[in-house]
PDB file of C-alpha atoms in Angstrom:
ATOM      1  CA  MET P 756     -35.833  17.741  17.272  1.00 55.00           C
ATOM      2  CA  MET P 757     -38.404  18.514  14.609  1.00 62.00           C
ATOM      3  CA  TYR P 758     -36.118  20.738  12.974  1.00 67.00           C
ATOM      4  CA  LYS P 759     -33.781  17.839  12.474  1.00 72.00           C
ATOM      5  CA  TYR P 760     -36.164  15.181  11.321  1.00 80.00           C
ATOM      6  CA  PHE P 761     -36.934  18.001   8.741  1.00 90.00           C
ATOM      7  CA  TRP P 762     -33.733  17.351   6.826  1.00 91.00           C
ATOM      8  CA  LYS P 763     -34.329  13.520   7.280  1.00 94.00           C
ATOM      9  CA  ARG P 764     -37.590  13.732   5.664  1.00 95.00           C
ATOM     10  CA  ILE P 765     -36.048  15.843   2.609  1.00 95.00           C
ATOM     11  CA  LEU P 766     -33.121  13.301   2.387  1.00 95.00           C
ATOM     12  CA  ASP P 767     -36.126  10.421   2.380  1.00 97.00           C
ATOM     13  CA  ILE P 768     -37.868  12.251  -0.263  1.00 97.00           C
ATOM     14  CA  VAL P 769     -34.770  13.012  -2.195  1.00 97.00           C
ATOM     15  CA  LEU P 770     -33.561   9.326  -2.146  1.00 96.00           C
ATOM     16  CA  SER P 771     -36.805   7.697  -2.593  1.00 97.00           C
ATOM     17  CA  LEU P 772     -37.491   9.510  -5.720  1.00 97.00           C
ATOM     18  CA  ALA P 773     -34.145   8.762  -7.144  1.00 97.00           C
ATOM     19  CA  GLY P 774     -34.230   4.895  -6.447  1.00 96.00           C
ATOM     20  CA  ILE P 775     -37.723   4.922  -7.943  1.00 97.00           C
ATOM     21  CA  ILE P 776     -36.379   6.569 -11.209  1.00 97.00           C
ATOM     22  CA  VAL P 777     -32.798   4.770 -11.265  1.00 96.00           C
ATOM     23  CA  LEU P 778     -34.442   1.636 -10.468  1.00 96.00           C
ATOM     24  CA  ALA P 779     -37.499   1.510 -12.872  1.00 97.00           C
ATOM     25  CA  VAL P 780     -36.506  -0.589 -15.723  1.00 97.00           C
ATOM     26  CA  PRO P 781     -34.746  -3.152 -13.129  1.00 96.00           C
ATOM     27  CA  MET P 782     -37.758  -3.423 -10.942  1.00 97.00           C
ATOM     28  CA  LEU P 783     -39.914  -3.780 -14.115  1.00 97.00           C
ATOM     29  CA  ILE P 784     -37.708  -6.558 -15.073  1.00 97.00           C
ATOM     30  CA  ILE P 785     -38.215  -8.069 -11.654  1.00 97.00           C
ATOM     31  CA  ALA P 786     -41.778  -7.804 -11.920  1.00 97.00           C
ATOM     32  CA  VAL P 787     -41.897  -9.601 -15.355  1.00 97.00           C
ATOM     33  CA  ILE P 788     -39.774 -12.720 -13.625  1.00 97.00           C
ATOM     34  CA  ILE P 789     -42.304 -12.624 -10.594  1.00 97.00           C
ATOM     35  CA  LYS P 790     -44.931 -13.021 -12.857  1.00 95.00           C
ATOM     36  CA  ILE P 791     -43.312 -15.832 -14.904  1.00 95.00           C
ATOM     37  CA  ASP P 792     -41.915 -17.748 -11.927  1.00 94.00           C
ATOM     38  CA  SER P 793     -45.029 -18.316 -10.169  1.00 90.00           C
ATOM     39  CA  PRO P 794     -48.820 -17.424 -10.278  1.00 92.00           C
ATOM     40  CA  GLY P 795     -50.297 -14.782  -8.132  1.00 93.00           C
ATOM     41  CA  PRO P 796     -49.744 -10.546  -7.924  1.00 95.00           C
ATOM     42  CA  VAL P 797     -46.291  -8.975  -8.437  1.00 96.00           C
ATOM     43  CA  PHE P 798     -46.665  -7.078  -5.285  1.00 96.00           C
ATOM     44  CA  PHE P 799     -47.228  -8.043  -1.896  1.00 95.00           C
ATOM     45  CA  LYS P 800     -49.175  -5.719   0.495  1.00 95.00           C
ATOM     46  CA  GLN P 801     -49.674  -6.186   3.937  1.00 94.00           C
ATOM     47  CA  LYS P 802     -50.800  -3.742   6.911  1.00 96.00           C
ATOM     48  CA  ARG P 803     -47.909  -2.722   9.515  1.00 96.00           C
ATOM     49  CA  ILE P 804     -47.916  -0.114  12.308  1.00 94.00           C
ATOM     50  CA  GLY P 805     -45.841   3.240  11.756  1.00 94.00           C
ATOM     51  CA  ILE P 806     -45.257   6.366  13.609  1.00 94.00           C
ATOM     52  CA  ASN P 807     -47.281   7.077  16.658  1.00 89.00           C
ATOM     53  CA  LYS P 808     -49.299   3.812  16.143  1.00 88.00           C
ATOM     54  CA  SER P 809     -50.526   4.753  12.747  1.00 93.00           C
ATOM     55  CA  TYR P 810     -51.317   2.036  10.176  1.00 95.00           C
ATOM     56  CA  PHE P 811     -50.098   1.782   6.583  1.00 97.00           C
ATOM     57  CA  ASN P 812     -49.810  -1.104   4.055  1.00 97.00           C
ATOM     58  CA  ILE P 813     -46.218  -2.105   3.265  1.00 97.00           C
ATOM     59  CA  ILE P 814     -45.321  -2.967  -0.163  1.00 97.00           C
ATOM     60  CA  LYS P 815     -42.973  -5.485  -1.606  1.00 96.00           C
ATOM     61  CA  PHE P 816     -42.180  -7.664  -4.121  1.00 97.00           C
ATOM     62  CA  ARG P 817     -44.119 -11.073  -3.580  1.00 95.00           C
ATOM     63  CA  SER P 818     -41.547 -13.500  -2.704  1.00 90.00           C
ATOM     64  CA  MET P 819     -43.715 -16.373  -1.486  1.00 88.00           C
ATOM     65  CA  PRO P 820     -46.266 -18.403  -3.086  1.00 85.00           C
ATOM     66  CA  VAL P 821     -49.685 -17.133  -2.997  1.00 80.00           C
ATOM     67  CA  THR P 822     -50.758 -20.200  -0.761  1.00 73.00           C
ATOM     68  CA  ALA P 823     -48.357 -19.688   2.033  1.00 64.00           C
ATOM     69  CA  PRO P 824     -49.813 -18.133   5.307  1.00 62.00           C
ATOM     70  CA  HIS P 825     -48.502 -14.832   4.987  1.00 55.00           C
ATOM     71  CA  ASP P 826     -49.174 -13.954   8.646  1.00 58.00           C
ATOM     72  CA  THR P 827     -46.323 -16.088   9.365  1.00 57.00           C
ATOM     73  CA  PRO P 828     -42.650 -15.224   8.793  1.00 56.00           C
ATOM     74  CA  THR P 829     -40.846 -17.324   6.296  1.00 51.00           C
ATOM     75  CA  HIS P 830     -38.352 -18.860   8.747  1.00 50.00           C
ATOM     76  CA  GLN P 831     -40.935 -19.872  10.879  1.00 53.00           C
ATOM     77  CA  LEU P 832     -42.801 -22.442   8.184  1.00 53.00           C
ATOM     78  CA  LYS P 833     -41.480 -25.996   8.385  1.00 52.00           C
ATOM     79  CA  ASN P 834     -41.161 -26.476   4.760  1.00 53.00           C
ATOM     80  CA  ALA P 835     -39.815 -22.717   3.745  1.00 58.00           C
ATOM     81  CA  GLU P 836     -36.963 -24.426   1.682  1.00 60.00           C
ATOM     82  CA  ASP P 837     -39.177 -26.200  -0.522  1.00 66.00           C
ATOM     83  CA  ILE P 838     -42.045 -23.839  -0.925  1.00 78.00           C
ATOM     84  CA  LEU P 839     -39.682 -20.924  -2.356  1.00 87.00           C
ATOM     85  CA  SER P 840     -38.154 -20.962  -5.867  1.00 90.00           C
ATOM     86  CA  PRO P 841     -34.692 -20.214  -6.480  1.00 92.00           C
ATOM     87  CA  PHE P 842     -35.664 -16.939  -7.674  1.00 94.00           C
ATOM     88  CA  GLN P 843     -37.787 -16.081  -4.718  1.00 92.00           C
ATOM     89  CA  LYS P 844     -34.553 -17.432  -2.486  1.00 90.00           C
ATOM     90  CA  MET P 845     -32.471 -15.012  -4.361  1.00 91.00           C
ATOM     91  CA  ILE P 846     -34.480 -11.792  -4.046  1.00 93.00           C
ATOM     92  CA  ARG P 847     -35.208 -12.390  -0.437  1.00 87.00           C
ATOM     93  CA  ARG P 848     -31.220 -12.878   0.291  1.00 84.00           C
ATOM     94  CA  LEU P 849     -30.308  -9.813  -1.623  1.00 85.00           C
ATOM     95  CA  SER P 850     -33.334  -7.707   0.028  1.00 86.00           C
ATOM     96  CA  ILE P 851     -34.612  -7.232  -3.756  1.00 92.00           C
ATOM     97  CA  ASP P 852     -38.074  -7.955  -2.179  1.00 94.00           C
ATOM     98  CA  GLU P 853     -38.148  -4.778  -0.364  1.00 93.00           C
ATOM     99  CA  LEU P 854     -36.972  -2.180  -3.321  1.00 96.00           C
ATOM    100  CA  PRO P 855     -40.765  -1.487  -3.795  1.00 97.00           C
ATOM    101  CA  GLN P 856     -40.730   0.078  -0.079  1.00 97.00           C
ATOM    102  CA  PHE P 857     -39.059   3.324  -1.984  1.00 98.00           C
ATOM    103  CA  VAL P 858     -42.858   4.080  -2.625  1.00 98.00           C
ATOM    104  CA  ASN P 859     -43.799   3.854   0.895  1.00 98.00           C
ATOM    105  CA  VAL P 860     -41.031   6.352   1.960  1.00 98.00           C
ATOM    106  CA  TRP P 861     -41.972   8.659  -0.754  1.00 97.00           C
ATOM    107  CA  ARG P 862     -45.278   8.704   0.332  1.00 97.00           C
ATOM    108  CA  GLY P 863     -43.973   9.502   3.836  1.00 96.00           C
ATOM    109  CA  ASP P 864     -45.373   6.136   5.551  1.00 97.00           C
ATOM    110  CA  MET P 865     -41.763   5.049   6.043  1.00 98.00           C
ATOM    111  CA  SER P 866     -38.311   6.217   6.340  1.00 97.00           C
ATOM    112  CA  ILE P 867     -35.078   4.668   4.444  1.00 97.00           C
ATOM    113  CA  VAL P 868     -33.758   4.134   7.875  1.00 98.00           C
ATOM    114  CA  GLY P 869     -35.618   3.292  11.143  1.00 97.00           C
ATOM    115  CA  PRO P 870     -37.057   0.356  13.049  1.00 96.00           C
ATOM    116  CA  ARG P 871     -38.233  -2.181  10.607  1.00 95.00           C
ATOM    117  CA  PRO P 872     -41.918  -2.483  10.803  1.00 94.00           C
ATOM    118  CA  HIS P 873     -43.196  -5.851  12.338  1.00 91.00           C
ATOM    119  CA  MET P 874     -46.284  -8.011  11.536  1.00 90.00           C
ATOM    120  CA  LEU P 875     -49.472  -6.763  13.681  1.00 93.00           C
ATOM    121  CA  LYS P 876     -49.281 -10.162  15.598  1.00 90.00           C
ATOM    122  CA  HIS P 877     -45.758  -9.450  16.255  1.00 89.00           C
ATOM    123  CA  THR P 878     -46.298  -6.249  17.494  1.00 92.00           C
ATOM    124  CA  ASP P 879     -49.342  -7.181  19.494  1.00 92.00           C
ATOM    125  CA  ASP P 880     -47.496 -10.400  21.214  1.00 92.00           C
ATOM    126  CA  TYR P 881     -43.944  -8.744  21.729  1.00 94.00           C
ATOM    127  CA  SER P 882     -45.305  -5.256  23.426  1.00 93.00           C
ATOM    128  CA  LYS P 883     -46.605  -7.596  26.342  1.00 94.00           C
ATOM    129  CA  LEU P 884     -43.413  -9.206  26.859  1.00 94.00           C
ATOM    130  CA  ILE P 885     -40.572  -6.773  25.751  1.00 94.00           C
ATOM    131  CA  ASP P 886     -40.133  -3.357  27.828  1.00 91.00           C
ATOM    132  CA  ARG P 887     -40.223  -0.476  25.501  1.00 93.00           C
ATOM    133  CA  TYR P 888     -41.104  -1.991  22.472  1.00 95.00           C
ATOM    134  CA  MET P 889     -43.483   0.481  21.557  1.00 94.00           C
ATOM    135  CA  ALA P 890     -40.898   2.796  21.904  1.00 95.00           C
ATOM    136  CA  ARG P 891     -39.790   1.589  18.328  1.00 94.00           C
ATOM    137  CA  HIS P 892     -42.974   3.523  17.061  1.00 94.00           C
ATOM    138  CA  ALA P 893     -41.843   7.114  17.887  1.00 94.00           C
ATOM    139  CA  VAL P 894     -40.459   7.441  14.661  1.00 95.00           C
ATOM    140  CA  LYS P 895     -41.192   6.283  11.148  1.00 96.00           C
ATOM    141  CA  PRO P 896     -40.362   2.568  10.374  1.00 97.00           C
ATOM    142  CA  GLY P 897     -37.491   2.324   7.806  1.00 97.00           C
ATOM    143  CA  ILE P 898     -36.345  -0.102   5.062  1.00 96.00           C
ATOM    144  CA  THR P 899     -33.355  -0.554   6.620  1.00 95.00           C
ATOM    145  CA  GLY P 900     -32.093   0.046  10.407  1.00 96.00           C
ATOM    146  CA  TRP P 901     -29.178  -0.118  12.955  1.00 96.00           C
ATOM    147  CA  ALA P 902     -30.722  -3.466  14.308  1.00 94.00           C
ATOM    148  CA  GLN P 903     -30.493  -4.939  10.790  1.00 92.00           C
ATOM    149  CA  VAL P 904     -26.829  -3.857  10.114  1.00 93.00           C
ATOM    150  CA  ASN P 905     -25.866  -5.085  13.244  1.00 91.00           C
ATOM    151  CA  GLY P 906     -26.972  -8.889  12.671  1.00 86.00           C
ATOM    152  CA  TRP P 907     -30.282  -8.576  14.232  1.00 83.00           C
ATOM    153  CA  ARG P 908     -32.072  -9.433  10.823  1.00 76.00           C
ATOM    154  CA  GLY P 909     -34.034 -12.374  10.245  1.00 67.00           C
ATOM    155  CA  PRO P 910     -35.440 -14.965  12.516  1.00 63.00           C
ATOM    156  CA  THR P 911     -36.034 -14.108  16.090  1.00 63.00           C
ATOM    157  CA  GLY P 912     -37.829 -17.137  16.923  1.00 69.00           C
ATOM    158  CA  GLU P 913     -36.517 -17.003  20.550  1.00 82.00           C
ATOM    159  CA  LEU P 914     -37.466 -14.021  22.834  1.00 90.00           C
ATOM    160  CA  TRP P 915     -33.819 -12.665  23.430  1.00 91.00           C
ATOM    161  CA  LYS P 916     -33.399 -12.407  19.705  1.00 90.00           C
ATOM    162  CA  MET P 917     -36.167  -9.624  19.628  1.00 92.00           C
ATOM    163  CA  GLU P 918     -35.057  -8.194  22.792  1.00 93.00           C
ATOM    164  CA  ARG P 919     -31.842  -7.539  21.031  1.00 93.00           C
ATOM    165  CA  ARG P 920     -33.211  -6.023  17.890  1.00 94.00           C
ATOM    166  CA  VAL P 921     -35.461  -4.055  20.265  1.00 95.00           C
ATOM    167  CA  GLU P 922     -32.614  -2.742  22.243  1.00 96.00           C
ATOM    168  CA  ALA P 923     -30.837  -1.608  19.081  1.00 96.00           C
ATOM    169  CA  ASP P 924     -33.927   0.049  17.832  1.00 97.00           C
ATOM    170  CA  VAL P 925     -34.449   2.014  21.058  1.00 97.00           C
ATOM    171  CA  TRP P 926     -30.349   2.756  20.709  1.00 97.00           C
ATOM    172  CA  TYR P 927     -31.119   4.327  17.017  1.00 97.00           C
ATOM    173  CA  ILE P 928     -33.881   6.637  18.153  1.00 96.00           C
ATOM    174  CA  GLU P 929     -31.991   8.103  21.080  1.00 95.00           C
ATOM    175  CA  HIS P 930     -28.918   8.538  18.931  1.00 95.00           C
ATOM    176  CA  TRP P 931     -30.011   9.580  15.643  1.00 94.00           C
ATOM    177  CA  SER P 932     -28.327  11.791  13.521  1.00 93.00           C
ATOM    178  CA  LEU P 933     -28.024  12.176   9.729  1.00 93.00           C
ATOM    179  CA  LEU P 934     -24.666  11.044   9.501  1.00 94.00           C
ATOM    180  CA  LEU P 935     -25.843   7.869  11.418  1.00 96.00           C
ATOM    181  CA  ASP P 936     -28.581   7.285   8.785  1.00 97.00           C
ATOM    182  CA  MET P 937     -25.883   7.394   5.999  1.00 95.00           C
ATOM    183  CA  LYS P 938     -23.604   5.030   7.637  1.00 96.00           C
ATOM    184  CA  ILE P 939     -26.448   2.568   7.929  1.00 97.00           C
ATOM    185  CA  MET P 940     -27.318   3.047   4.454  1.00 95.00           C
ATOM    186  CA  PHE P 941     -23.697   2.391   3.271  1.00 94.00           C
ATOM    187  CA  ARG P 942     -23.449  -0.689   5.701  1.00 94.00           C
ATOM    188  CA  THR P 943     -26.980  -1.806   4.239  1.00 91.00           C
ATOM    189  CA  VAL P 944     -25.538  -1.654   0.330  1.00 89.00           C
ATOM    190  CA  LEU P 945     -22.770  -3.609   1.342  1.00 88.00           C
ATOM    191  CA  ASN P 946     -24.626  -6.393   3.124  1.00 83.00           C
ATOM    192  CA  ALA P 947     -26.800  -6.475   0.165  1.00 77.00           C
ATOM    193  CA  MET P 948     -24.241  -6.858  -2.205  1.00 79.00           C
ATOM    194  CA  ARG P 949     -22.613  -9.902  -0.171  1.00 76.00           C
ATOM    195  CA  GLY P 950     -25.970 -11.607   0.465  1.00 64.00           C
ATOM    196  CA  GLU P 951     -27.407 -12.482   3.733  1.00 61.00           C
ATOM    197  CA  SER P 952     -28.291 -15.919   4.663  1.00 55.00           C
ATOM    198  CA  ASN P 953     -30.704 -15.344   7.296  1.00 56.00           C
ATOM    199  CA  ALA P 954     -32.942 -13.137   4.968  1.00 51.00           C
ATOM    200  CA  LEU P 955     -35.529 -15.975   4.649  1.00 45.00           C
TER     201      LEU P 955
END
C-alpha cells in the first residue's frame, strides 16, 4: 500500500507544481480583484485536521467579508446571499477559491484527491455522531474527492447528508487507485466548468 501511495505523492507533486506555474498569472489577477472587491486579505487560512489527525493551515482565496464568522459554513449564515459580493459568489460556484490549495498539496499537507478537510468544530461534532467518521483521516485530505463528484458537496445541515459524504469518503479510501484519482480529477474539472449551485 505504501508503494502505491508513493506514486500518488509523485502525481501530487507534479500536478500541484504544474498548477502553480500554469495558474500563476490568473491567480495574480484573481488576487487583485479580491483586493479591489472588498477590504481585507487576499488569502484565507484556517486550521484543519490532516492525515493521522495532524494539523495544518488550509489556504483559500478569501471569498467572504472579513466580518463574517469564518468558523460557520457560509450556507448556514442567514444572510449569506446578502453578504457575498457577485464576485465572491462566482469564485465559490466555480471553485476558484480552492486554487491556492495547490500550495498545500505541494507542501504535502494535502493531496489533489482525498476526503475534504472539515472545520475543526465539524470534526469534533460529527466524530461523535457518525460511525467511521475518523477513518477519513487515514489518508491525506484532498482538494476534491469521491464524495464531491458524486453530489455530496456543499450544505450538510442534516445529519444524513454528512453520513452519505462520510460513506463516500470511506469507500474512496477502501477502493483507492491512481485510475480512480484521475477519474475524480476529470469529473471535478467538468463540474467546475459547469458551475455548482450548492457551492455556497
